Backbone as JSON, one array per atom type, in Angstrom:
{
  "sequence": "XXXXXXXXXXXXXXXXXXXXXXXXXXXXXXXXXXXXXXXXXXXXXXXXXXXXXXXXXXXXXXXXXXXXXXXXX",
  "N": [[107.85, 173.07, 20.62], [107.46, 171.93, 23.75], [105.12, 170.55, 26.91], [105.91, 170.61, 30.31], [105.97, 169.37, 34.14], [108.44, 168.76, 36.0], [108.02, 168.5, 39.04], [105.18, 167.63, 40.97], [104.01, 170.46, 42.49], [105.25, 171.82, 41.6], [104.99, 174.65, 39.19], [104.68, 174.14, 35.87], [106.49, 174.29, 32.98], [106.18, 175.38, 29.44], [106.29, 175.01, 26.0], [108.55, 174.56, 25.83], [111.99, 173.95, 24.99], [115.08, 171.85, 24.32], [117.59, 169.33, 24.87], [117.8, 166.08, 26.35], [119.31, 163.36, 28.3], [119.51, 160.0, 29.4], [120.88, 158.02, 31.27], [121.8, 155.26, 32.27], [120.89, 154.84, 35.58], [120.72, 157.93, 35.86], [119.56, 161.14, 35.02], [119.25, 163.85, 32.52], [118.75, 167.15, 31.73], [118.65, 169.5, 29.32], [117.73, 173.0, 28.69], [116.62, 175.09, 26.45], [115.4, 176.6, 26.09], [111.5, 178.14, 27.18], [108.43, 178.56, 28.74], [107.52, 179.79, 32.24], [105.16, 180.77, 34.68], [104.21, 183.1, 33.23], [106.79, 183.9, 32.35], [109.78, 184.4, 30.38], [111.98, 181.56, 30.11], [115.14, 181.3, 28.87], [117.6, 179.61, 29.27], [118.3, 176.63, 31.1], [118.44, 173.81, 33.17], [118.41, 170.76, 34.34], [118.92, 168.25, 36.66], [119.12, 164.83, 37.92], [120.43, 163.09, 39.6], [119.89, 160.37, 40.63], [117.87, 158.27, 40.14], [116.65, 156.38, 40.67], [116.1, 155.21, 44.18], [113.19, 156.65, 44.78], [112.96, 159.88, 45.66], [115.37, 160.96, 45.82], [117.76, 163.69, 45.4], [117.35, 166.68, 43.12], [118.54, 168.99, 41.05], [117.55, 171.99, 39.89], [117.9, 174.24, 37.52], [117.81, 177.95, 36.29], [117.3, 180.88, 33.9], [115.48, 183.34, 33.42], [113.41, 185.84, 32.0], [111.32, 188.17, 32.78], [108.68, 189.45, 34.83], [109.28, 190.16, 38.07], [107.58, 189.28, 40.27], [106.0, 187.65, 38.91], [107.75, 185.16, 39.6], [108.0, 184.39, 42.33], [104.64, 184.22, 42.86]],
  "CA": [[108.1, 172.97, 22.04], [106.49, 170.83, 24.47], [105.51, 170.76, 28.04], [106.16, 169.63, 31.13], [106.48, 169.44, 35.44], [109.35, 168.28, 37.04], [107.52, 168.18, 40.35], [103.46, 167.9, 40.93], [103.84, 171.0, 43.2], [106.07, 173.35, 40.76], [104.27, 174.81, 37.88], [104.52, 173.54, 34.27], [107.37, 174.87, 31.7], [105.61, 175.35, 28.45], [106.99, 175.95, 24.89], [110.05, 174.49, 26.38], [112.66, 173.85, 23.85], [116.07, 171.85, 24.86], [117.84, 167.46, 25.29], [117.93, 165.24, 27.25], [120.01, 162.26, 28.14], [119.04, 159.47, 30.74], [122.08, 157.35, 31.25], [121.63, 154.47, 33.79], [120.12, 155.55, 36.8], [120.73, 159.13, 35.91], [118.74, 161.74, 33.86], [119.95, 165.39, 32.6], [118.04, 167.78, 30.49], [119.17, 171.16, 29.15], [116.81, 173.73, 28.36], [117.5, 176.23, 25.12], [114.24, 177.86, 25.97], [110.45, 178.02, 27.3], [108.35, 179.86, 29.72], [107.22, 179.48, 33.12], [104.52, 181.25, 35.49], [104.53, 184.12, 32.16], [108.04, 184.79, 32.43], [110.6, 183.78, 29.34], [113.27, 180.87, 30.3], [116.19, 181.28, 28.27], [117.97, 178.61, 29.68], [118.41, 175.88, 32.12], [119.16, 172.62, 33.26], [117.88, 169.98, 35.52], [120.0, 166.89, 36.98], [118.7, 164.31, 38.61], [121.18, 162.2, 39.75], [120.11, 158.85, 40.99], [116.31, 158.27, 39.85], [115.45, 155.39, 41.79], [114.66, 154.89, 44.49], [112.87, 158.11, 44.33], [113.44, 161.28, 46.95], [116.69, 161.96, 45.92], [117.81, 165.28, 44.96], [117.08, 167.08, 41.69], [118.85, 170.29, 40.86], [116.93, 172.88, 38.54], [118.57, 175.69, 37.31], [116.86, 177.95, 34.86], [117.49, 182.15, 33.73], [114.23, 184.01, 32.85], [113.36, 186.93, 32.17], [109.7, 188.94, 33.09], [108.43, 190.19, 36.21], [110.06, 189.0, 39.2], [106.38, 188.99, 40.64], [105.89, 185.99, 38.46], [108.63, 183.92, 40.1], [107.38, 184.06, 43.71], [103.62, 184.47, 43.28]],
  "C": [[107.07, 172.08, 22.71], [106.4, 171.39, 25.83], [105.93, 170.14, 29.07], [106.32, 170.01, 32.69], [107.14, 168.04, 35.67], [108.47, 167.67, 38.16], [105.78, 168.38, 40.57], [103.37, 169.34, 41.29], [104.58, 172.38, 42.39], [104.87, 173.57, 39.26], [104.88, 174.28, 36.41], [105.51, 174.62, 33.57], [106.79, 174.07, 30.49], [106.42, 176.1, 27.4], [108.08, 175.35, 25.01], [110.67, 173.59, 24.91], [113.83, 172.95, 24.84], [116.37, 170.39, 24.3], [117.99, 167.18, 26.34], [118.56, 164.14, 27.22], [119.34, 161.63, 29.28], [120.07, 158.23, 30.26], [122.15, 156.06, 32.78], [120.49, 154.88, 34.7], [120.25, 157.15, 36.83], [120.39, 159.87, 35.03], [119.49, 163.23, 33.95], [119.36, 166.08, 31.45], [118.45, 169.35, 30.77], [118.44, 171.74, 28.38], [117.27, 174.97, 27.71], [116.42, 177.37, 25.29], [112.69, 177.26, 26.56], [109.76, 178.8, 28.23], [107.53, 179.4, 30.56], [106.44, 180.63, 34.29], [104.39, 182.99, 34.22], [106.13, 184.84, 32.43], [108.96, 183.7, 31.35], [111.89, 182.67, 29.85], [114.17, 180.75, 29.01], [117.47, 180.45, 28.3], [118.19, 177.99, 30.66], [118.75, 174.52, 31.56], [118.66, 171.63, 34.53], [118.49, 168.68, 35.77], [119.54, 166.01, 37.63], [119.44, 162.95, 38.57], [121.29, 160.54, 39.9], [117.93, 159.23, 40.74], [115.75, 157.23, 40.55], [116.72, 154.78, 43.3], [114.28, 156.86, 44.52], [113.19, 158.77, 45.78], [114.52, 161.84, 46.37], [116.94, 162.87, 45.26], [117.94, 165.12, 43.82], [118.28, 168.43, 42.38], [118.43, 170.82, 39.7], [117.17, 173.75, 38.55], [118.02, 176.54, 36.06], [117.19, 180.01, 35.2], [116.85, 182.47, 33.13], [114.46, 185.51, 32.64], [111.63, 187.48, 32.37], [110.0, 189.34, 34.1], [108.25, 189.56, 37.59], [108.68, 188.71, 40.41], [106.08, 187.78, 40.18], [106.71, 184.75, 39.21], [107.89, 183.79, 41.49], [105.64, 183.75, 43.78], [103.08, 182.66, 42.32]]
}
């Protein structure tokens, strides 16, 4: 597994397991597994539709499991 942030400001998914495609101007990675703030991700997915110019929307979708204290804090 490897790691990695999406965003400076989100924390780091470590361990993370999954592919990726980047197709033109558009990137898409699906996540089989890794874990984030100590809580288990079991899967996700992140889209990022148009990569340049930058701002534009991401969508990150991701189903953990731990202690829902971990997600907010």
């Amino acid at each position: 597994g490897g790691d990695v942030r999406f965003i400076d400001t989100m924390s780091p998914v470590t361990e993370a397991r999954g592919s990726a495609v980047l197709q033109g101007n558009r990137f898409d990675l699906t996540v089989a597994g890794g874990r984030i703030n100590g809580l288990s991700v079991t899967q996700g997915s992140v889209s990022i539709p148009v990569l340049n110019p930058k701002g534009e929307m991401a969508t990150i979708t991701a189903t953990a499991e731990g202690d829902a204290r971990n997600m907010v804090g």
